[in-house]
Amino acid sequence: MSITTYELNHLDHLEAEAIHIFREVAAEFEHPCLMFSGGKDSIVMLHLAAKAFWPARLPFPVMHVDTGHNFPEVLAFRDQRVQELEARLVIASVQKSIDEGRVVEETGPRASRNRLQTTTLLDAIEEHRFDALFGGARRDEEKARAKERVYSFRDDFGQWDPKNQRPELWSLYNGRIRQGEHIRVFPISNWTELDIWQYIARENVEIPHVYFAHERPVFSRDGMWLADSEFVTRTEEEVVVTRKVRYRTVGDMSCTGAVESEAETLEQIIEEVSATRITERGATRADDRVSEAAMEDRKKEGYF
Amino acid sequence: MEFLRFATAGSVDDGKSTLIGRLLYDTKSIFQDQMESIEATSVQMGNDYTNLALLTDGLRAEREQGITIDVAYRYFATPKRKFIIADTPGHTQYTRNMVTGASTADVALVLVDARHGVVEQSRRHAFLASLLRIPHLVVCVNKMDLIDYDEKAFTAVKEEFRSFAMKLDVPDLTFIPVSALHGDNVVERSINMPWYEGSSLLHHLEEVHIASDRNHIDARFPVQYVIRPQSDEHHDYRGYAGTVAGGVFKPGDEVMVLPSGFTSTVSSIDSFDGPVSEAFGPMAVTMRLADDIDVSRGDMICRPNNQPTSSQDLQAMVCWMSETFSLAPRMKLALKHTTRSSRVMVADLQYRIDVNTLHREENPESLTLNEIGRVSLRSTQPLFFDEYRRNRNTGAFILVDETTNATVAAGIIVGSGT
Ligand SMILES: Nc1nc2c(ncn2[C@@H]2O[C@H](COP(=O)(O)OP(=O)(O)OP(=O)(O)O)[C@@H](O)[C@H]2O)c(=O)[nH]1
Ligand SMILES: [Mg+2]
């Protein structure tokens, strides 16, 4: 007698879980939306969403909260993907929030638009009456995220209350909300950085070139390599040098650091990620270095 | 590689978070910057040693109070398996967060402080783990370092726990003496306890057999979403998307759709990557049927000769989770079961369980926060379910308060009828 074992490998398992979540939200909410940053996690999210509804198009728009401080090739990549998927793109612009006086631009060498994004995001949610927003956050990224539900409830002010989250049992998600409230939904909660790379390699998902090692003019700040760009003011000590680097995360250019790397292929990246001793946010995000609870505090205010 | 999900359980301060920290540390799963950050925080908090519990206790309030408030999820892998850890709180007030972490677990680690033995919260959590039918229970008798690694103390806790567990339905029960703080029997076998002949915790987690825990017999496919592309290319496409909740489906299978009772044949099982020859849980696929019948979200696709119970009346155990009001007969609530939403009325509250003695208190007036009891529910619509013990996916439901939208109960179906 032959015994078939019905087992899924870990990537199939994670993929199935994510697809289930995408479909559940599409079925239960009126105005869902997928938040797309151009980073690898949101690229994987788009890929998963396309799989979930195939052969139909995405039943929701894609939103980019645009700080105006983007890697140009990431923007081009965004537009190309959206076109291929025949998806609708909503752009929420931080520059517009500044021009309209909703937020005030920070000044000085450490100015960043990272925090300003929250207002732009919450305004866009209100304007478009979004009731569910897919985000590509993963629990392995950061200790506050490690605590967050797959369906993360936000009140009228977009706030997260980590001390009073709804219980989340089995895969029975409670999507009931009142008008003005919304849910942030995290389909790839259980993925690690390595899972993301292995999946990108397995699925042949296209990603922007900034993720691969390349020569770039950079300067050192807080032990990170920041790209020399029009969006950052350097101090006199911060000298520009050329280094072979790649990005582990891609966000706002003013606060995303690059790591020195020789990894030019996906296989080499996977090897590098398997061996790394530093977390991806630890290596690359200035925004988390403000304080021990920087992420928790930003999330409470309504950040991604 | 296969996944194993496990959750910690047990009373406040018995060492759950420390154990997880130790497991991560000794398997070299902690990154340098995470380690530096908890070292600095430990110094700042005046600890004599690096507090490994800070690896999971990441919220501001948790660090201030030195307790776990909500579940933390952590990930690590060994060459044998990938693990998803849910580190849950021991505090009674946060029992619902423990249930959140435990509801999806394959293995529960129940920690018991060797000095204090089995306390009420250890019993409550062990009972919840058995109610949730976590198939494997590992009792970690912790803080062995504080009792000189004494075998007799370990045996005493073991006997005490075993006599309680006899009244529970626990298919697989293991005991391991550990020191979470020092790492004894966590990843490596301890040299301080030569009398212990079993395996280390990690070794046990790597070896425990979980493949047979899923139901691959009763074919169940709750329809989640109907895919109808509005495009010329796929003009007539109509697919039923969902996650297989039990059994195996193949093209050509004769199936029945509930509630209509219509039968048809699976014409194809589709995915983005091409046709699927066999779909089993937890695969997320899209099914097409040979006949043009009315099928929508909340319907259940099964086999004509193997159907779930279809009824408006169900018998269930519920764990109540609201701190603002209690469950009482005649109360009306929203229910979510598979992909089906309904309204239910509590027809009867038969008994409440005393978690210490497992004694049934008949006909209580209500269930308050964290209490567990047996209810009869009457649903406005028929539900298609199996007993939870037979299938976790089709035997579980949640109850939601219709005014605040809070999730107020976890429910486990034990039967049908009034
Ligand atoms: N001596 C000794 N102390 C321990 C051991 N394990 C944990 N502790 C200490 O016990 C205290 C509580 O540990 P935690 O890991 O926070 O306990 P917990 O079970 O996670 O607590 P909650 O999550 O709040 O329920 C801490 O001071 C730990 O250092 C052990 O094996 N030996
Ligand atoms: Mg804890």
mmCIF file with all atom_site columns, C-alpha atoms in Angstrom, chain A residues 6-10 13-14 16-17 19-20 23-24 26-28 47 50-57 59 139-140 143 146-147 149 162-170 172-174 176-178 189-190 192 195 276-279 282 292-293 296-297, chain B residues 1 3 5 28 30-34 37 56 59-60 62-63 70-73 75 82 96-97 99-100 103 132 211 216 224-225 227 234 237 241-243 248 271-273 278 280 282 284-286 297 334 336 338 388 396-398 400 405 407 410-411:
data_model
loop_
_atom_site.group_PDB
_atom_site.id
_atom_site.type_symbol
_atom_site.label_atom_id
_atom_site.label_alt_id
_atom_site.label_comp_id
_atom_site.label_asym_id
_atom_site.label_entity_id
_atom_site.label_seq_id
_atom_site.pdbx_PDB_ins_code
_atom_site.Cartn_x
_atom_site.Cartn_y
_atom_site.Cartn_z
_atom_site.occupancy
_atom_site.B_iso_or_equiv
_atom_site.pdbx_formal_charge
_atom_site.auth_seq_id
_atom_site.auth_comp_id
_atom_site.auth_asym_id
_atom_site.auth_atom_id
_atom_site.pdbx_PDB_model_num
ATOM 1   C CA . TYR A 1 6   ? -0.240  15.537 2.140   1.00 0.00 ? 6   TYR A CA 1
ATOM 2   C CA . GLU A 1 7   ? 2.307   18.073 3.223   1.00 0.00 ? 7   GLU A CA 1
ATOM 3   C CA . LEU A 1 8   ? 3.071   21.554 2.011   1.00 0.00 ? 8   LEU A CA 1
ATOM 4   C CA . ASN A 1 9   ? 6.557   22.963 2.090   1.00 0.00 ? 9   ASN A CA 1
ATOM 5   C CA . HIS A 1 10  ? 7.009   26.158 4.058   1.00 0.00 ? 10  HIS A CA 1
ATOM 6   C CA . HIS A 1 13  ? 2.194   27.122 3.335   1.00 0.00 ? 13  HIS A CA 1
ATOM 7   C CA . LEU A 1 14  ? 2.973   30.829 3.709   1.00 0.00 ? 14  LEU A CA 1
ATOM 8   C CA . ALA A 1 16  ? -1.648  29.746 0.952   1.00 0.00 ? 16  ALA A CA 1
ATOM 9   C CA . GLU A 1 17  ? -2.095  31.642 4.207   1.00 0.00 ? 17  GLU A CA 1
ATOM 10  C CA . ILE A 1 19  ? -3.911  34.177 -0.394  1.00 0.00 ? 19  ILE A CA 1
ATOM 11  C CA . HIS A 1 20  ? -6.589  33.171 2.101   1.00 0.00 ? 20  HIS A CA 1
ATOM 12  C CA . ARG A 1 23  ? -9.591  36.756 -0.461  1.00 0.00 ? 23  ARG A CA 1
ATOM 13  C CA . GLU A 1 24  ? -11.198 37.109 2.931   1.00 0.00 ? 24  GLU A CA 1
ATOM 14  C CA . ALA A 1 26  ? -11.906 41.210 -0.711  1.00 0.00 ? 26  ALA A CA 1
ATOM 15  C CA . ALA A 1 27  ? -15.047 39.312 0.254   1.00 0.00 ? 27  ALA A CA 1
ATOM 16  C CA . GLU A 1 28  ? -15.838 41.191 3.446   1.00 0.00 ? 28  GLU A CA 1
ATOM 17  C CA . HIS A 1 47  ? 2.443   39.020 -6.646  1.00 0.00 ? 47  HIS A CA 1
ATOM 18  C CA . ALA A 1 50  ? -2.407  38.643 -8.390  1.00 0.00 ? 50  ALA A CA 1
ATOM 19  C CA . LYS A 1 51  ? -2.320  34.937 -7.591  1.00 0.00 ? 51  LYS A CA 1
ATOM 20  C CA . ALA A 1 52  ? -5.262  35.158 -5.208  1.00 0.00 ? 52  ALA A CA 1
ATOM 21  C CA . PHE A 1 53  ? -7.662  36.544 -7.805  1.00 0.00 ? 53  PHE A CA 1
ATOM 22  C CA . TRP A 1 54  ? -6.318  35.049 -11.018 1.00 0.00 ? 54  TRP A CA 1
ATOM 23  C CA . PRO A 1 55  ? -7.616  35.092 -13.755 1.00 0.00 ? 55  PRO A CA 1
ATOM 24  C CA . ALA A 1 56  ? -9.434  38.224 -12.597 1.00 0.00 ? 56  ALA A CA 1
ATOM 25  C CA . ARG A 1 57  ? -7.744  41.559 -11.972 1.00 0.00 ? 57  ARG A CA 1
ATOM 26  C CA . PRO A 1 59  ? -10.465 43.768 -6.934  1.00 0.00 ? 59  PRO A CA 1
ATOM 27  C CA . ARG A 1 139 ? 6.435   40.170 12.439  1.00 0.00 ? 139 ARG A CA 1
ATOM 28  C CA . ASP A 1 140 ? 10.107  39.270 12.259  1.00 0.00 ? 140 ASP A CA 1
ATOM 29  C CA . LYS A 1 143 ? 9.497   43.855 18.246  1.00 0.00 ? 143 LYS A CA 1
ATOM 30  C CA . ALA A 1 146 ? 5.934   40.884 16.459  1.00 0.00 ? 146 ALA A CA 1
ATOM 31  C CA . LYS A 1 147 ? 2.889   41.654 18.584  1.00 0.00 ? 147 LYS A CA 1
ATOM 32  C CA . ARG A 1 149 ? -2.523  40.814 14.675  1.00 0.00 ? 149 ARG A CA 1
ATOM 33  C CA . PRO A 1 162 ? -1.345  47.421 21.446  1.00 0.00 ? 162 PRO A CA 1
ATOM 34  C CA . LYS A 1 163 ? -2.690  46.810 24.953  1.00 0.00 ? 163 LYS A CA 1
ATOM 35  C CA . ASN A 1 164 ? -6.178  46.084 23.754  1.00 0.00 ? 164 ASN A CA 1
ATOM 36  C CA . GLN A 1 165 ? -6.060  44.107 20.538  1.00 0.00 ? 165 GLN A CA 1
ATOM 37  C CA . ARG A 1 166 ? -8.946  41.944 19.453  1.00 0.00 ? 166 ARG A CA 1
ATOM 38  C CA . PRO A 1 167 ? -8.418  38.248 20.059  1.00 0.00 ? 167 PRO A CA 1
ATOM 39  C CA . GLU A 1 168 ? -7.614  36.504 16.767  1.00 0.00 ? 168 GLU A CA 1
ATOM 40  C CA . LEU A 1 169 ? -8.606  32.879 16.747  1.00 0.00 ? 169 LEU A CA 1
ATOM 41  C CA . TRP A 1 170 ? -7.672  30.218 14.220  1.00 0.00 ? 170 TRP A CA 1
ATOM 42  C CA . LEU A 1 172 ? -11.395 33.299 11.627  1.00 0.00 ? 172 LEU A CA 1
ATOM 43  C CA . TYR A 1 173 ? -10.730 36.992 11.154  1.00 0.00 ? 173 TYR A CA 1
ATOM 44  C CA . ASN A 1 174 ? -13.113 39.536 12.607  1.00 0.00 ? 174 ASN A CA 1
ATOM 45  C CA . ARG A 1 176 ? -16.393 44.117 11.619  1.00 0.00 ? 176 ARG A CA 1
ATOM 46  C CA . ILE A 1 177 ? -15.867 47.849 12.017  1.00 0.00 ? 177 ILE A CA 1
ATOM 47  C CA . ARG A 1 178 ? -17.893 51.001 12.377  1.00 0.00 ? 178 ARG A CA 1
ATOM 48  C CA . SER A 1 189 ? 2.913   38.526 8.944   1.00 0.00 ? 189 SER A CA 1
ATOM 49  C CA . ASN A 1 190 ? 4.542   35.120 9.328   1.00 0.00 ? 190 ASN A CA 1
ATOM 50  C CA . THR A 1 192 ? 10.856  36.143 7.483   1.00 0.00 ? 192 THR A CA 1
ATOM 51  C CA . ASP A 1 195 ? 11.346  33.488 3.197   1.00 0.00 ? 195 ASP A CA 1
ATOM 52  C CA . THR A 1 276 ? 23.775  37.856 8.322   1.00 0.00 ? 276 THR A CA 1
ATOM 53  C CA . ARG A 1 277 ? 23.995  38.664 12.025  1.00 0.00 ? 277 ARG A CA 1
ATOM 54  C CA . ILE A 1 278 ? 22.142  41.990 11.845  1.00 0.00 ? 278 ILE A CA 1
ATOM 55  C CA . THR A 1 279 ? 18.389  42.449 11.371  1.00 0.00 ? 279 THR A CA 1
ATOM 56  C CA . GLY A 1 282 ? 18.865  47.382 12.366  1.00 0.00 ? 282 GLY A CA 1
ATOM 57  C CA . GLU A 1 292 ? 13.816  51.729 21.771  1.00 0.00 ? 292 GLU A CA 1
ATOM 58  C CA . ALA A 1 293 ? 10.080  52.018 21.153  1.00 0.00 ? 293 ALA A CA 1
ATOM 59  C CA . GLU A 1 296 ? 5.567   51.139 18.603  1.00 0.00 ? 296 GLU A CA 1
ATOM 60  C CA . ASP A 1 297 ? 5.105   54.883 19.054  1.00 0.00 ? 297 ASP A CA 1
ATOM 61  C CA . MET B 2 1   ? 10.793  22.012 4.956   1.00 0.00 ? 1   MET B CA 1
ATOM 62  C CA . PHE B 2 3   ? 6.464   24.084 9.768   1.00 0.00 ? 3   PHE B CA 1
ATOM 63  C CA . ARG B 2 5   ? 3.797   26.000 15.338  1.00 0.00 ? 5   ARG B CA 1
ATOM 64  C CA . LYS B 2 28  ? 21.902  31.285 17.455  1.00 0.00 ? 28  LYS B CA 1
ATOM 65  C CA . ILE B 2 30  ? 19.289  36.189 17.694  1.00 0.00 ? 30  ILE B CA 1
ATOM 66  C CA . PHE B 2 31  ? 20.814  38.948 15.660  1.00 0.00 ? 31  PHE B CA 1
ATOM 67  C CA . GLN B 2 32  ? 23.663  41.017 16.995  1.00 0.00 ? 32  GLN B CA 1
ATOM 68  C CA . ASP B 2 33  ? 21.701  44.290 17.077  1.00 0.00 ? 33  ASP B CA 1
ATOM 69  C CA . GLN B 2 34  ? 18.791  42.626 18.882  1.00 0.00 ? 34  GLN B CA 1
ATOM 70  C CA . SER B 2 37  ? 19.544  46.253 22.365  1.00 0.00 ? 37  SER B CA 1
ATOM 71  C CA . THR B 2 56  ? 9.588   38.706 23.129  1.00 0.00 ? 56  THR B CA 1
ATOM 72  C CA . LEU B 2 59  ? 5.976   46.563 24.131  1.00 0.00 ? 59  LEU B CA 1
ATOM 73  C CA . ARG B 2 60  ? 6.680   49.557 26.292  1.00 0.00 ? 60  ARG B CA 1
ATOM 74  C CA . GLU B 2 62  ? 5.402   44.976 29.004  1.00 0.00 ? 62  GLU B CA 1
ATOM 75  C CA . ARG B 2 63  ? 8.890   46.202 29.758  1.00 0.00 ? 63  ARG B CA 1
ATOM 76  C CA . ASP B 2 70  ? 0.023   40.051 24.311  1.00 0.00 ? 70  ASP B CA 1
ATOM 77  C CA . VAL B 2 71  ? 1.306   37.246 22.113  1.00 0.00 ? 71  VAL B CA 1
ATOM 78  C CA . ALA B 2 72  ? 4.654   37.744 20.433  1.00 0.00 ? 72  ALA B CA 1
ATOM 79  C CA . TYR B 2 73  ? 5.397   35.737 17.318  1.00 0.00 ? 73  TYR B CA 1
ATOM 80  C CA . TYR B 2 75  ? 10.530  32.561 13.953  1.00 0.00 ? 75  TYR B CA 1
ATOM 81  C CA . LYS B 2 82  ? 10.991  25.735 10.670  1.00 0.00 ? 82  LYS B CA 1
ATOM 82  C CA . ARG B 2 96  ? -7.778  35.616 25.585  1.00 0.00 ? 96  ARG B CA 1
ATOM 83  C CA . ASN B 2 97  ? -4.373  36.475 24.193  1.00 0.00 ? 97  ASN B CA 1
ATOM 84  C CA . VAL B 2 99  ? -6.060  31.507 23.416  1.00 0.00 ? 99  VAL B CA 1
ATOM 85  C CA . THR B 2 100 ? -5.157  33.611 20.369  1.00 0.00 ? 100 THR B CA 1
ATOM 86  C CA . SER B 2 103 ? -5.558  28.357 18.639  1.00 0.00 ? 103 SER B CA 1
ATOM 87  C CA . LEU B 2 132 ? -8.349  23.557 21.566  1.00 0.00 ? 132 LEU B CA 1
ATOM 88  C CA . ALA B 2 211 ? 1.830   15.184 9.807   1.00 0.00 ? 211 ALA B CA 1
ATOM 89  C CA . HIS B 2 216 ? -7.395  14.416 5.037   1.00 0.00 ? 216 HIS B CA 1
ATOM 90  C CA . GLN B 2 224 ? -14.683 32.083 0.192   1.00 0.00 ? 224 GLN B CA 1
ATOM 91  C CA . TYR B 2 225 ? -14.913 34.254 -2.882  1.00 0.00 ? 225 TYR B CA 1
ATOM 92  C CA . ILE B 2 227 ? -13.955 34.787 -9.134  1.00 0.00 ? 227 ILE B CA 1
ATOM 93  C CA . HIS B 2 234 ? -12.121 34.996 -19.504 1.00 0.00 ? 234 HIS B CA 1
ATOM 94  C CA . TYR B 2 237 ? -15.019 32.045 -16.219 1.00 0.00 ? 237 TYR B CA 1
ATOM 95  C CA . ALA B 2 241 ? -11.992 30.381 -4.519  1.00 0.00 ? 241 ALA B CA 1
ATOM 96  C CA . GLY B 2 242 ? -11.265 29.063 -1.057  1.00 0.00 ? 242 GLY B CA 1
ATOM 97  C CA . THR B 2 243 ? -8.984  27.180 1.269   1.00 0.00 ? 243 THR B CA 1
ATOM 98  C CA . VAL B 2 248 ? -8.693  15.968 -0.704  1.00 0.00 ? 248 VAL B CA 1
ATOM 99  C CA . SER B 2 271 ? -4.268  28.248 -9.664  1.00 0.00 ? 271 SER B CA 1
ATOM 100 C CA . PHE B 2 272 ? -2.132  31.026 -11.068 1.00 0.00 ? 272 PHE B CA 1
ATOM 101 C CA . ASP B 2 273 ? 0.576   28.431 -11.668 1.00 0.00 ? 273 ASP B CA 1
ATOM 102 C CA . GLU B 2 278 ? -4.992  17.288 -5.971  1.00 0.00 ? 278 GLU B CA 1
ATOM 103 C CA . PHE B 2 280 ? -5.698  19.359 0.256   1.00 0.00 ? 280 PHE B CA 1
ATOM 104 C CA . PRO B 2 282 ? -4.436  24.231 3.768   1.00 0.00 ? 282 PRO B CA 1
ATOM 105 C CA . ALA B 2 284 ? -5.796  27.977 -1.330  1.00 0.00 ? 284 ALA B CA 1
ATOM 106 C CA . VAL B 2 285 ? -7.189  27.160 -4.773  1.00 0.00 ? 285 VAL B CA 1
ATOM 107 C CA . THR B 2 286 ? -10.043 27.917 -7.152  1.00 0.00 ? 286 THR B CA 1
ATOM 108 C CA . ARG B 2 297 ? -19.591 32.774 -0.408  1.00 0.00 ? 297 ARG B CA 1
ATOM 109 C CA . ALA B 2 334 ? -22.839 37.595 15.491  1.00 0.00 ? 334 ALA B CA 1
ATOM 110 C CA . LYS B 2 336 ? -18.374 33.584 12.105  1.00 0.00 ? 336 LYS B CA 1
ATOM 111 C CA . THR B 2 338 ? -15.661 29.001 8.134   1.00 0.00 ? 338 THR B CA 1
ATOM 112 C CA . TYR B 2 388 ? -14.094 20.202 16.409  1.00 0.00 ? 388 TYR B CA 1
ATOM 113 C CA . ALA B 2 396 ? -14.427 26.278 15.284  1.00 0.00 ? 396 ALA B CA 1
ATOM 114 C CA . PHE B 2 397 ? -16.246 29.603 15.375  1.00 0.00 ? 397 PHE B CA 1
ATOM 115 C CA . ILE B 2 398 ? -16.001 33.025 16.936  1.00 0.00 ? 398 ILE B CA 1
ATOM 116 C CA . VAL B 2 400 ? -18.712 38.926 17.956  1.00 0.00 ? 400 VAL B CA 1
ATOM 117 C CA . ASN B 2 405 ? -17.696 44.590 17.128  1.00 0.00 ? 405 ASN B CA 1
ATOM 118 C CA . THR B 2 407 ? -14.553 39.382 19.421  1.00 0.00 ? 407 THR B CA 1
ATOM 119 C CA . ALA B 2 410 ? -13.924 31.347 20.947  1.00 0.00 ? 410 ALA B CA 1
ATOM 120 C CA . GLY B 2 411 ? -16.273 28.465 20.234  1.00 0.00 ? 411 GLY B CA 1
#
